[in-house]
Short mmCIF file of C-alpha atoms and ligand atoms in Angstrom, two decimals:
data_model
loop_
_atom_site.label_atom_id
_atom_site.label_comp_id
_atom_site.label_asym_id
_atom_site.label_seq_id
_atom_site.Cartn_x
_atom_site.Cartn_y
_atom_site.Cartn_z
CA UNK A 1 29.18 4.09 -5.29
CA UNK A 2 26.18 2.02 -6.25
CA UNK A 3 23.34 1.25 -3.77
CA UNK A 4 21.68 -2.61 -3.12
CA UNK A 5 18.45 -2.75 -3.37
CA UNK A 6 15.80 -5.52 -3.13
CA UNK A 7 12.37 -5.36 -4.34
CA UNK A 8 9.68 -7.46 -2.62
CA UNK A 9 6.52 -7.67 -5.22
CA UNK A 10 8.82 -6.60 -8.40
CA UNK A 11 6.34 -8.10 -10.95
CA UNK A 12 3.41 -5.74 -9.98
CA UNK A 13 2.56 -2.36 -10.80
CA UNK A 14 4.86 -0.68 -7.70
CA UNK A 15 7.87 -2.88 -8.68
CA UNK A 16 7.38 -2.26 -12.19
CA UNK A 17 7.71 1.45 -11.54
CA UNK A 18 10.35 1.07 -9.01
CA UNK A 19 12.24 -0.68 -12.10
CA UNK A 20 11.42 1.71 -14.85
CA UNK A 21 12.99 4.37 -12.41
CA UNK A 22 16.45 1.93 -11.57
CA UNK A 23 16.61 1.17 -15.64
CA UNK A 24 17.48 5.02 -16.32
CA UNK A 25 19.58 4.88 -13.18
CA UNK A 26 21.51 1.75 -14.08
CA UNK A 27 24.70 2.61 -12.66
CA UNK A 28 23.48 4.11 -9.13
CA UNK A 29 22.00 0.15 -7.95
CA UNK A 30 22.77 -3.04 -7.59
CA UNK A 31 20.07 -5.15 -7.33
CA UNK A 32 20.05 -8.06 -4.21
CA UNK A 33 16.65 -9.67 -4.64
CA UNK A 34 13.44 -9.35 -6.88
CA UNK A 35 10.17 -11.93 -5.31
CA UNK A 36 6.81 -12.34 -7.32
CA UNK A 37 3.87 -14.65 -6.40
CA UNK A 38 3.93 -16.88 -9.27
CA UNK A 39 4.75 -14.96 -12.00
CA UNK A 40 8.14 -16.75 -12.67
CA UNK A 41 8.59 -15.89 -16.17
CA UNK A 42 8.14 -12.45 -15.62
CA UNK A 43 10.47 -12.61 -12.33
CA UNK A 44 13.08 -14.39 -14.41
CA UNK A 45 12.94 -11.41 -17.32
CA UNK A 46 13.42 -8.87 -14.37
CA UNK A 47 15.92 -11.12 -12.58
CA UNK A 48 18.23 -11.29 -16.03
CA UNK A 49 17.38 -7.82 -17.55
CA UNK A 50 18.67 -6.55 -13.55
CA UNK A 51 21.50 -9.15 -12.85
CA UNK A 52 19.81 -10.13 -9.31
CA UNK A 53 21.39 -12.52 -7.24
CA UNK A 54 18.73 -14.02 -6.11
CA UNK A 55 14.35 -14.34 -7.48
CA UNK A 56 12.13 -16.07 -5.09
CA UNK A 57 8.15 -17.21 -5.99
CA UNK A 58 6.10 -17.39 -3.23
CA UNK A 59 3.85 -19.93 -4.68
CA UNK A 60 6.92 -23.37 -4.25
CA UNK A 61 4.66 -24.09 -7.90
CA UNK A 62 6.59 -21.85 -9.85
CA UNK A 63 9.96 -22.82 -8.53
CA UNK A 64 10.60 -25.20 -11.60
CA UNK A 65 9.69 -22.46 -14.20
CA UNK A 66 12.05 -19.54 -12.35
CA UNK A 67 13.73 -22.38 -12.19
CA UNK A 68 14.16 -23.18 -15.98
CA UNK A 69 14.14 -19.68 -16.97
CA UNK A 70 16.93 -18.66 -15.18
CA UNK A 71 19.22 -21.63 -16.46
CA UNK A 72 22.65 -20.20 -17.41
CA UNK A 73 22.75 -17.60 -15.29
CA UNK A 74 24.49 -17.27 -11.21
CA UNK A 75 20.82 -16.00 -10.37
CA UNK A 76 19.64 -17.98 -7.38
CA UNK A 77 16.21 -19.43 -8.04
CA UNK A 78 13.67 -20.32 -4.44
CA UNK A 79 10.63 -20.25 -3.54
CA UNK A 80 8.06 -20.60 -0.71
CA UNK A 81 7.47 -18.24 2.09
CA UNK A 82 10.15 -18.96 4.26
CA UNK A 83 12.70 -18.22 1.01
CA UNK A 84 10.97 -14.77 0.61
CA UNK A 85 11.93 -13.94 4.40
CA UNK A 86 15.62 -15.16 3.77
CA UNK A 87 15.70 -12.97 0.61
CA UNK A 88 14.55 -9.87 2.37
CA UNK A 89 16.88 -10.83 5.07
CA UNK A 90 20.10 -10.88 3.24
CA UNK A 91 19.98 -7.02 3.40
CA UNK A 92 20.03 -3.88 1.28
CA UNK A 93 20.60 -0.55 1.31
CA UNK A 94 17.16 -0.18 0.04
CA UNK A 95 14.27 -2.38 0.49
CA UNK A 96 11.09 -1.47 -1.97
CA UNK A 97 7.99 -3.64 0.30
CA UNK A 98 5.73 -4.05 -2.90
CA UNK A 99 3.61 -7.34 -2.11
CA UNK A 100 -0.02 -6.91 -2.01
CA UNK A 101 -1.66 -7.59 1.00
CA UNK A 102 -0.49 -9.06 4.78
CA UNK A 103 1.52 -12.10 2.71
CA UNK A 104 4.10 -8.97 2.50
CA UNK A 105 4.32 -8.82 6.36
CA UNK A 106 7.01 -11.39 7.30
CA UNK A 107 9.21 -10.64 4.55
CA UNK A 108 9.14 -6.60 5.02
CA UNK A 109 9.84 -7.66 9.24
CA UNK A 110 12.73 -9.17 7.82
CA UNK A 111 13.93 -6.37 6.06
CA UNK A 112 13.69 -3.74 8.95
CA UNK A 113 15.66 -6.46 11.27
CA UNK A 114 18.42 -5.94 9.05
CA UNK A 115 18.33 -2.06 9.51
CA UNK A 116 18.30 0.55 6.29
CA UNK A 117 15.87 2.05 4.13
CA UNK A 118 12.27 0.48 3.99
CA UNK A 119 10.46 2.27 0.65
CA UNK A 120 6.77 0.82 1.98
CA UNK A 121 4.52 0.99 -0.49
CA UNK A 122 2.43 -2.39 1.01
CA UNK A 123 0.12 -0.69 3.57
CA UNK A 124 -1.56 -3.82 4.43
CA UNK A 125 1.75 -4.81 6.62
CA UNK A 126 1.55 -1.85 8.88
CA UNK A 127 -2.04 -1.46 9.14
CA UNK A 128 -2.08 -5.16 10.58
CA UNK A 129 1.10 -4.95 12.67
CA UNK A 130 0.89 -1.16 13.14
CA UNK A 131 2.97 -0.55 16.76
CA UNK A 132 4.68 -4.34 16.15
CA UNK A 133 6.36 -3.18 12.86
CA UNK A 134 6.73 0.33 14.25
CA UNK A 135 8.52 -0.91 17.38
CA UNK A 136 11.26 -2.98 15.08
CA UNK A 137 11.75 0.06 13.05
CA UNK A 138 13.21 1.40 16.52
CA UNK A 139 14.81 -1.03 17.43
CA UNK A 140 16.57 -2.07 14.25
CA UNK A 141 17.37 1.59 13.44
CA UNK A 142 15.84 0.66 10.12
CA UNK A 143 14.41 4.21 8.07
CA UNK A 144 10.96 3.60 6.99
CA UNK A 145 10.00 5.77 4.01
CA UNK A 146 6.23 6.01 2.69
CA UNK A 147 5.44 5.18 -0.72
CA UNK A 148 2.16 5.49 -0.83
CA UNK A 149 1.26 9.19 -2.90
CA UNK A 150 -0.59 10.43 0.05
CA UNK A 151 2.14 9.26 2.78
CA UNK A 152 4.88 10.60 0.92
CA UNK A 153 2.98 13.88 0.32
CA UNK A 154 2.82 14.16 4.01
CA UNK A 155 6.37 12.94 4.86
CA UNK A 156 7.53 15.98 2.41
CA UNK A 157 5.39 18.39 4.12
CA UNK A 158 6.75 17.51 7.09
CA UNK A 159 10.51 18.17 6.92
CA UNK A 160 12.17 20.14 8.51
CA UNK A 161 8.46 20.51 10.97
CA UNK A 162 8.13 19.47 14.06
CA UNK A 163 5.02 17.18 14.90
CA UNK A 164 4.20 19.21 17.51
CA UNK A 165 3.11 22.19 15.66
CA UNK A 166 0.44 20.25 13.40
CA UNK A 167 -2.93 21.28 13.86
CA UNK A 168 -4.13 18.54 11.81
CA UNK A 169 -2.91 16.21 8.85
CA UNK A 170 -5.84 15.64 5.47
CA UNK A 171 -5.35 12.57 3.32
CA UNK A 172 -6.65 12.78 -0.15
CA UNK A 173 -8.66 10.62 -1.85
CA UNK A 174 -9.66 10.68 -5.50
CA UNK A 175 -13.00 8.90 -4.59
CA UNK A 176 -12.22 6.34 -7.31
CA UNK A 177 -14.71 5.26 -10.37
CA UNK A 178 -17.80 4.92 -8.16
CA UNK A 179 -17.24 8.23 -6.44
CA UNK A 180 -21.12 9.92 -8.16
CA UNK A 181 -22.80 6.37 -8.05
CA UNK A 182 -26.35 5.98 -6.00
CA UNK A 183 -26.24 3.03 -3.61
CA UNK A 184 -28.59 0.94 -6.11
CA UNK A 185 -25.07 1.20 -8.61
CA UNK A 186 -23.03 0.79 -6.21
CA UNK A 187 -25.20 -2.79 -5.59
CA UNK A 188 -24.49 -3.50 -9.31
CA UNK A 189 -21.09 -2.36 -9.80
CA UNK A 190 -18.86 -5.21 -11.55
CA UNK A 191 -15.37 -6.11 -11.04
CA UNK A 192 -14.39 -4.58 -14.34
CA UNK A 193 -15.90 -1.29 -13.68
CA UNK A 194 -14.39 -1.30 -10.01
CA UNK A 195 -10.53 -2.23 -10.93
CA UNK A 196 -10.66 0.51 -14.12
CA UNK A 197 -9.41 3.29 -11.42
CA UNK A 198 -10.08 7.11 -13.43
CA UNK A 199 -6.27 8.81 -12.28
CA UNK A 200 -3.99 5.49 -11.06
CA UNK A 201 -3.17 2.64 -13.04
CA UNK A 202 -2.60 0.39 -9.81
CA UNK A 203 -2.80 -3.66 -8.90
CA UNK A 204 -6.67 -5.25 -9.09
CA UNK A 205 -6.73 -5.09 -5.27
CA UNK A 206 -6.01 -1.60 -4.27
CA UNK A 207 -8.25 -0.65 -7.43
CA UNK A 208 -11.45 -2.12 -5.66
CA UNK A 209 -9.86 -0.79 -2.14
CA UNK A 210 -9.76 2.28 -3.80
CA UNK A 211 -13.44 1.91 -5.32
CA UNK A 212 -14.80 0.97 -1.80
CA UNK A 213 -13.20 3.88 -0.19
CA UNK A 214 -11.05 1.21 2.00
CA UNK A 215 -7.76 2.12 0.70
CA UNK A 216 -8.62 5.43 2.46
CA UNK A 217 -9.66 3.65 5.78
CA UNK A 218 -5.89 1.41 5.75
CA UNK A 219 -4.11 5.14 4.72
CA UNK A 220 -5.78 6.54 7.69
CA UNK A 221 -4.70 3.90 9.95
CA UNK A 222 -1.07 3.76 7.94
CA UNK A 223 -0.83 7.77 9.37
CA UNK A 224 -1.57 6.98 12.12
CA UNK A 225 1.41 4.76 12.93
CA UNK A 226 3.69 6.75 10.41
CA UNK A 227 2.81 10.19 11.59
CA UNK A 228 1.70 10.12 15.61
CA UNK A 229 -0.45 13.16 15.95
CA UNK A 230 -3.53 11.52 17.15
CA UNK A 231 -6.67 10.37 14.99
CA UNK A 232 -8.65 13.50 15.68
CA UNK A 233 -5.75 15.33 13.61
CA UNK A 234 -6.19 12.79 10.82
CA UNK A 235 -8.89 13.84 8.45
CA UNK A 236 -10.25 12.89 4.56
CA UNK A 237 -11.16 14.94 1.94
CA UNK A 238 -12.30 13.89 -1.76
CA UNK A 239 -10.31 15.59 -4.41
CA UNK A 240 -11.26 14.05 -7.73
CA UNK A 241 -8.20 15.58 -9.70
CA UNK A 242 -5.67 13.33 -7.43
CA UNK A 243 -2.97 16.44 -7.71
CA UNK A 244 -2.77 17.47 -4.06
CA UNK A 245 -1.49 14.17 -2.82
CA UNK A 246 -1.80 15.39 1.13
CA UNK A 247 -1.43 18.31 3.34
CA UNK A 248 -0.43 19.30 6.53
CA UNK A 249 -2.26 22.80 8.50
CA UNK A 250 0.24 24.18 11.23
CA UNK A 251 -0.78 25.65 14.24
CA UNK A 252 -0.18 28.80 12.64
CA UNK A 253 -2.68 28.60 9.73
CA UNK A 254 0.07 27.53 7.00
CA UNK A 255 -1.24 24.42 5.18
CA UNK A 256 1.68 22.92 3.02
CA UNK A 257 0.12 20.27 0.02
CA UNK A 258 2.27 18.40 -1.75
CA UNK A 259 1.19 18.33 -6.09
CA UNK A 260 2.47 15.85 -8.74
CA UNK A 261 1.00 13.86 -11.38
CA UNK A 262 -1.02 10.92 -10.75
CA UNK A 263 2.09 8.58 -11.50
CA UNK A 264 3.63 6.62 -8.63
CA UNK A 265 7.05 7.12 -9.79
CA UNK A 266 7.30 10.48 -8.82
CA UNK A 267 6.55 8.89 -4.74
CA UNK A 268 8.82 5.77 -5.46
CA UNK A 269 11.65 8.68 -6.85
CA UNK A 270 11.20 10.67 -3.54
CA UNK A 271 11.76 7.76 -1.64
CA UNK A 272 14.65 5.99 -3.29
CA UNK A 273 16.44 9.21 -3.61
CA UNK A 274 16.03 10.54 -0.34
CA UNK A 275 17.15 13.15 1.48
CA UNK A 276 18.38 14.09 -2.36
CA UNK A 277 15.99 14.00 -5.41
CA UNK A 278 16.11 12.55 -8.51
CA UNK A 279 14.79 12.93 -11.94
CA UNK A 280 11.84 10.92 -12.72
CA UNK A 281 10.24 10.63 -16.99
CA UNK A 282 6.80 12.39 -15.80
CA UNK A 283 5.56 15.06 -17.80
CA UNK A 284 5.26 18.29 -15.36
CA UNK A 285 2.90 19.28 -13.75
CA UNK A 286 0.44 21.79 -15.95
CA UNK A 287 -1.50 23.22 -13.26
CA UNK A 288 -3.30 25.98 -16.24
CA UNK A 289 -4.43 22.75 -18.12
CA UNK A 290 -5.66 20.99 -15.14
CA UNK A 291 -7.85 23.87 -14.71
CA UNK A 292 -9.87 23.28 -11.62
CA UNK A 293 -8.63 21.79 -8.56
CA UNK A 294 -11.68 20.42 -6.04
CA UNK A 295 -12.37 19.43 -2.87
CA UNK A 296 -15.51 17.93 -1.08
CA UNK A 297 -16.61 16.07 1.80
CA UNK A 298 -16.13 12.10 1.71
CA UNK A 299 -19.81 10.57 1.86
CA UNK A 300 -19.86 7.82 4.54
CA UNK A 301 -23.39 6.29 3.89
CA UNK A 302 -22.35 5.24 0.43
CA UNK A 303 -18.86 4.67 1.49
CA UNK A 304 -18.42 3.27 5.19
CA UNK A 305 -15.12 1.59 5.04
CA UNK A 306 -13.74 5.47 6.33
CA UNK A 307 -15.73 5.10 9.54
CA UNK A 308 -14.91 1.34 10.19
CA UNK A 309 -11.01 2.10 9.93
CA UNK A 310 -11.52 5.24 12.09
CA UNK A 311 -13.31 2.94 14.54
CA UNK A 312 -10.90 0.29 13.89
CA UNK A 313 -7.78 2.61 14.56
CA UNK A 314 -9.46 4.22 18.06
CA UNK A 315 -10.25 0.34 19.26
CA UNK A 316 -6.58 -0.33 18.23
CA UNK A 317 -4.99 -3.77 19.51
CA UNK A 318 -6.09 -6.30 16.96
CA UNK A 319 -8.98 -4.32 15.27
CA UNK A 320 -6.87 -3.40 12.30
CA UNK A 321 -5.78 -6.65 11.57
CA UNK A 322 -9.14 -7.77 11.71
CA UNK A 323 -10.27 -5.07 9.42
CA UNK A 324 -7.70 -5.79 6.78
CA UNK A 325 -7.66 -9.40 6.81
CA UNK A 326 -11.51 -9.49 6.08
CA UNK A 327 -11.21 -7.19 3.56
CA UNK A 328 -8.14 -9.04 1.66
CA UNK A 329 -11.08 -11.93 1.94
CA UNK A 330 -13.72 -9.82 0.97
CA UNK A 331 -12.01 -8.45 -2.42
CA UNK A 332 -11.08 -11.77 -3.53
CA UNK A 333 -14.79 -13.22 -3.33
CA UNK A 334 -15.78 -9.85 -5.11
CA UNK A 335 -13.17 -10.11 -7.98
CA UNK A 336 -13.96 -13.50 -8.14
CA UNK A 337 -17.56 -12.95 -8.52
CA UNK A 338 -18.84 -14.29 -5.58
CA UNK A 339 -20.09 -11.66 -3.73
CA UNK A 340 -21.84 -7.89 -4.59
CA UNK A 341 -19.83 -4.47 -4.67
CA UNK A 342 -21.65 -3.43 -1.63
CA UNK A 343 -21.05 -6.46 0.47
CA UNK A 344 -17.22 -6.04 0.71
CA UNK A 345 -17.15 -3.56 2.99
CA UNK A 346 -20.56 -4.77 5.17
CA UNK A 347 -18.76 -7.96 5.79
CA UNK A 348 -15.67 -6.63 7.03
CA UNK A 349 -18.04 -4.84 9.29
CA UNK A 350 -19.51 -8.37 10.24
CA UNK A 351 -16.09 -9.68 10.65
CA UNK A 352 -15.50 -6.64 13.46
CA UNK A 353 -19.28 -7.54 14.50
CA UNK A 354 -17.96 -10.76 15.37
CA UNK A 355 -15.03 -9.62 18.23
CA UNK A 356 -11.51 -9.78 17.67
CA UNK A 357 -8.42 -11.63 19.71
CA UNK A 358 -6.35 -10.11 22.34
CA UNK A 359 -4.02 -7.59 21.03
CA UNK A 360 -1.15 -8.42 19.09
CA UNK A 361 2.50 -7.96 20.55
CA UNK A 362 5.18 -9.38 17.98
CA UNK A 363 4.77 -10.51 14.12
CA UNK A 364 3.44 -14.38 15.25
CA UNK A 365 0.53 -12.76 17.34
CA UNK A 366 -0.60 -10.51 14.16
CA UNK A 367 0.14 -13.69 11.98
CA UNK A 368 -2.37 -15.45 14.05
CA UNK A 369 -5.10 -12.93 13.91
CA UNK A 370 -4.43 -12.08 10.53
CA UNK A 371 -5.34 -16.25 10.21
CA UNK A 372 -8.32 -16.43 12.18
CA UNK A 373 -9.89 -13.47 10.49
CA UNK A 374 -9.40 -15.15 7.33
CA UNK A 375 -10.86 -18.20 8.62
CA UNK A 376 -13.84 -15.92 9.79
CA UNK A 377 -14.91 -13.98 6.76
CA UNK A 378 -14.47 -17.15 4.63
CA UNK A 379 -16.90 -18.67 7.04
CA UNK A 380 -19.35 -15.61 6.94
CA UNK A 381 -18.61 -15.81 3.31
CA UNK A 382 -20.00 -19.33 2.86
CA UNK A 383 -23.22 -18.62 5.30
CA UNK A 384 -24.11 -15.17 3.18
CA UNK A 385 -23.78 -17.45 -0.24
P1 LIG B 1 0.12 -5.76 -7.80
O1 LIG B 1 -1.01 -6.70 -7.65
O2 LIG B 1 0.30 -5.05 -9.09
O3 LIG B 1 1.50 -6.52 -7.48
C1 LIG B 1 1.64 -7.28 -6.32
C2 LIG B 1 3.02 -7.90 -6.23
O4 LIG B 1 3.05 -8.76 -5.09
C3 LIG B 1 3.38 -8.78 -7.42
O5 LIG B 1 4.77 -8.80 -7.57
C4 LIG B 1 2.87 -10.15 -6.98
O6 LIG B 1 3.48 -11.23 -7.67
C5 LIG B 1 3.26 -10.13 -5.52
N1 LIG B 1 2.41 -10.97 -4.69
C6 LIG B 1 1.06 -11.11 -4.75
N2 LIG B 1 0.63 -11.98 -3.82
C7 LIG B 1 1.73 -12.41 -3.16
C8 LIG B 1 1.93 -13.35 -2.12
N3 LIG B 1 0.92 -14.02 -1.56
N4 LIG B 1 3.20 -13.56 -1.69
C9 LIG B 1 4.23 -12.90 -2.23
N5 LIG B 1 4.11 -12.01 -3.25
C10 LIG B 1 2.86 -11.77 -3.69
O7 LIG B 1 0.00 -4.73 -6.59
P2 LIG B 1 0.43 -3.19 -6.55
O8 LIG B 1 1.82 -3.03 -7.07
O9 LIG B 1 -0.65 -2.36 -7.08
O10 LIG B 1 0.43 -2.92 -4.98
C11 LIG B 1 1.45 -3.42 -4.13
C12 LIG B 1 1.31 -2.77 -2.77
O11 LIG B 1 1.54 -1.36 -2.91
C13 LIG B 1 -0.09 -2.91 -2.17
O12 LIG B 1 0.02 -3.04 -0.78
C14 LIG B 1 -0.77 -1.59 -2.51
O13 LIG B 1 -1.77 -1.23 -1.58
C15 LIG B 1 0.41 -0.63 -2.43
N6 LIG B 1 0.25 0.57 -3.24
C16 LIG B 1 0.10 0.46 -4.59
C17 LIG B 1 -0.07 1.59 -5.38
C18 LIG B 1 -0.18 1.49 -6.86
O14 LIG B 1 -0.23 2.52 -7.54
N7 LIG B 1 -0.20 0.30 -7.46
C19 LIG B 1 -0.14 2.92 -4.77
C20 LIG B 1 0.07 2.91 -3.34
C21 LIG B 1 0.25 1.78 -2.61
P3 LIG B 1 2.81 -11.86 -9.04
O15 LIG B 1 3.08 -10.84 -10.11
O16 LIG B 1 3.54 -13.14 -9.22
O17 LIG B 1 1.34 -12.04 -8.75
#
């Protein structure tokens, strides 16, 4: 019998993938609801070519577009915010959480209220909510299944392990394009250069997360709430080749790695077919034409944002919202030219500088303090320029 699933973010590069995978899987889904920012004519191509019942834009703009180009079919065409919550909220089997950045917060709650799978690929949501979103997963009975290459790694090297027998859990990161640049690049590095990632082709914003090292620091605190061994068992290596995606020692001395390509539909697969597998277009793995597989120590002078989410994940309460909120900020100034390479991560640093609200305790709180950190970079942003 075919599944439901919904796909919040289908118009970017996870949803895309996620769709590529259900278009040689036609018969297995039924798709419930595809969302998008503002990209209505591309929502409305996915909405047809998938027979969704419903598209939602977030930005109310587009509404008239989805709108028009969904005229003559039953697809129901909203928009706004509170239309992306219902949409996640009518319920799948499946859930893909694909929006970039804490806008994909309320709607992925909404999801995991209704129980079933959660594919998360949008780590922003649970580094900001963290034991909030964690704590409805219980309660709901929802199932929430990593995307993210590294997370998904570690989730496979887990089964059929107990937690209790890790001696320690090491994230990979590729180091992305600025990984041999000298602080003076690093000063000059342009938006171009920092979204043209060397292994992933990936959304501008976890490009230049990925540049900065920060998409590390929010997959070390996304562990953390996904895999609760402590942070001193969390640790980072650099591993330019991006083909161990994450491993997990034992207390014995076995390490299991997980190795795929660097294509995230071999993740999204493991997710959506889970506990079963299922086949996926990427060329095999070729380990004898890879070569050389290497490892070194991540370099925290040129790349703080490692220690900050550390820090950020030890001071807990609303720390990582803090963090992530001021770095959402922080890219968008950068991408938009307003502000150097280097300065991203220094003025999420500020932001932290700065103090934080009490701790969150349900989705409004981290909504709040997801808001005033916004206001507060933009405000630091303004004094710097
Ligand atoms: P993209 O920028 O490619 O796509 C983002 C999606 O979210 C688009 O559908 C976009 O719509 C939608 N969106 C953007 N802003 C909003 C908003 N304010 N409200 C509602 N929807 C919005 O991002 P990616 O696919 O690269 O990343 C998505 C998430 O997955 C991120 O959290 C990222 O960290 C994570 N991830 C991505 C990986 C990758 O390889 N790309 C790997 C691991 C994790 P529109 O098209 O209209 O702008």
């Amino acid at each position: 019998m075919a599944r439901t699933i919904s796909i919040l973010g289908a118009t970017g590069s996870i949803g895309t993938s996620t769709l590529d995978l259900i278009r040689r899987n036609r018969e297995d889904w039924r798709v419930v609801a595809l969302t998008a920012n503002a990209d209505a004519a591309g929502l409305a191509r996915l909405a047809r070519e998938f027979d969704a019942a419903v598209a939602v834009v977030a930005d109310e703009r587009a509404l008239m577009e989805l709108r028009e180009a969904l005229a003559g079919t039953d697809i129901k065409a909203a928009a706004g915010p509170a239309a992306l919550v219902e949409a996640a909220a009518r319920g799948a089997d499946v859930t893909v959480a694909a929006i970039v950045g804490c806008a994909g917060l309320a709607p992925t709650m909404a999801a995991i209220e209704q129980g079933g799978v959660i594919a998360l690929a949008n780590k922003e949501a649970l580094v900001s909510a963290g034991d909030v979103m964690t704590a409805a997963v219980a309660r709901h009975g929802a199932t929430l299944l990593p995307v993210d290459s590294e997370h998904n790694a570690i989730f496979q090297c887990l089964q059929g392990n107990d937690l209790a027998h890790v001696r320690s859990i090491t994230l990979t990161a590729s180091g992305g394009p600025f990984r041999d640049w000298t602080l003076d690049q690093l000063g000059r590095a342009t938006p171009a250069e920092a979204v043209k990632h060397p292994n992933w082709s990936m959304g501008a914003k976890i490009s230049v997360d990925s540049a900065t090292m920060m998409n590390k620091g929010l997959e070390f605190i996304e562990a953390f709430h996904l895999f609760p061994v402590g942070a001193e068992r969390l640790r980072v290596i650099v591993h330019p080749q991006s083909i161990v995606h994450s491993m997990v020692e034992y207390r014995d001395g076995s390490t299991l790695a997980q190795l795929g390509p660097s294509d995230m539909r071999v993740p999204i697969a493991s997710a959506l077919a889970w506990p079963a597998r299922m086949d996926t277009p990427c060329d095999p793995l070729d380990l004898a034409a890879i070569g050389g597989l290497t490892f070194r120590a991540p370099d925290e002078v040129r790349f703080p944002a490692t220690r900050l989410a550390r820090n950020a994940v030890v001071e807990g309460g609303a720390v990582p919202a803090t963090l992530n909120a001021a770095n959402e900020i922080a890219v968008a100034a950068f991408l938009d030219g307003q502000i150097s390479f280097t300065r991203i991560v220094q003025s999420v640093e500020d932001v932290l500088l700065r103090g934080v609200p009490a701790a969150p305790v349900c989705l409004d709180d981290v909504i709040a303090v997801d808001a005033e950190a916004r206001v507060r970079a933009n405000e630091l942003l303004e004094r710097v320029n």
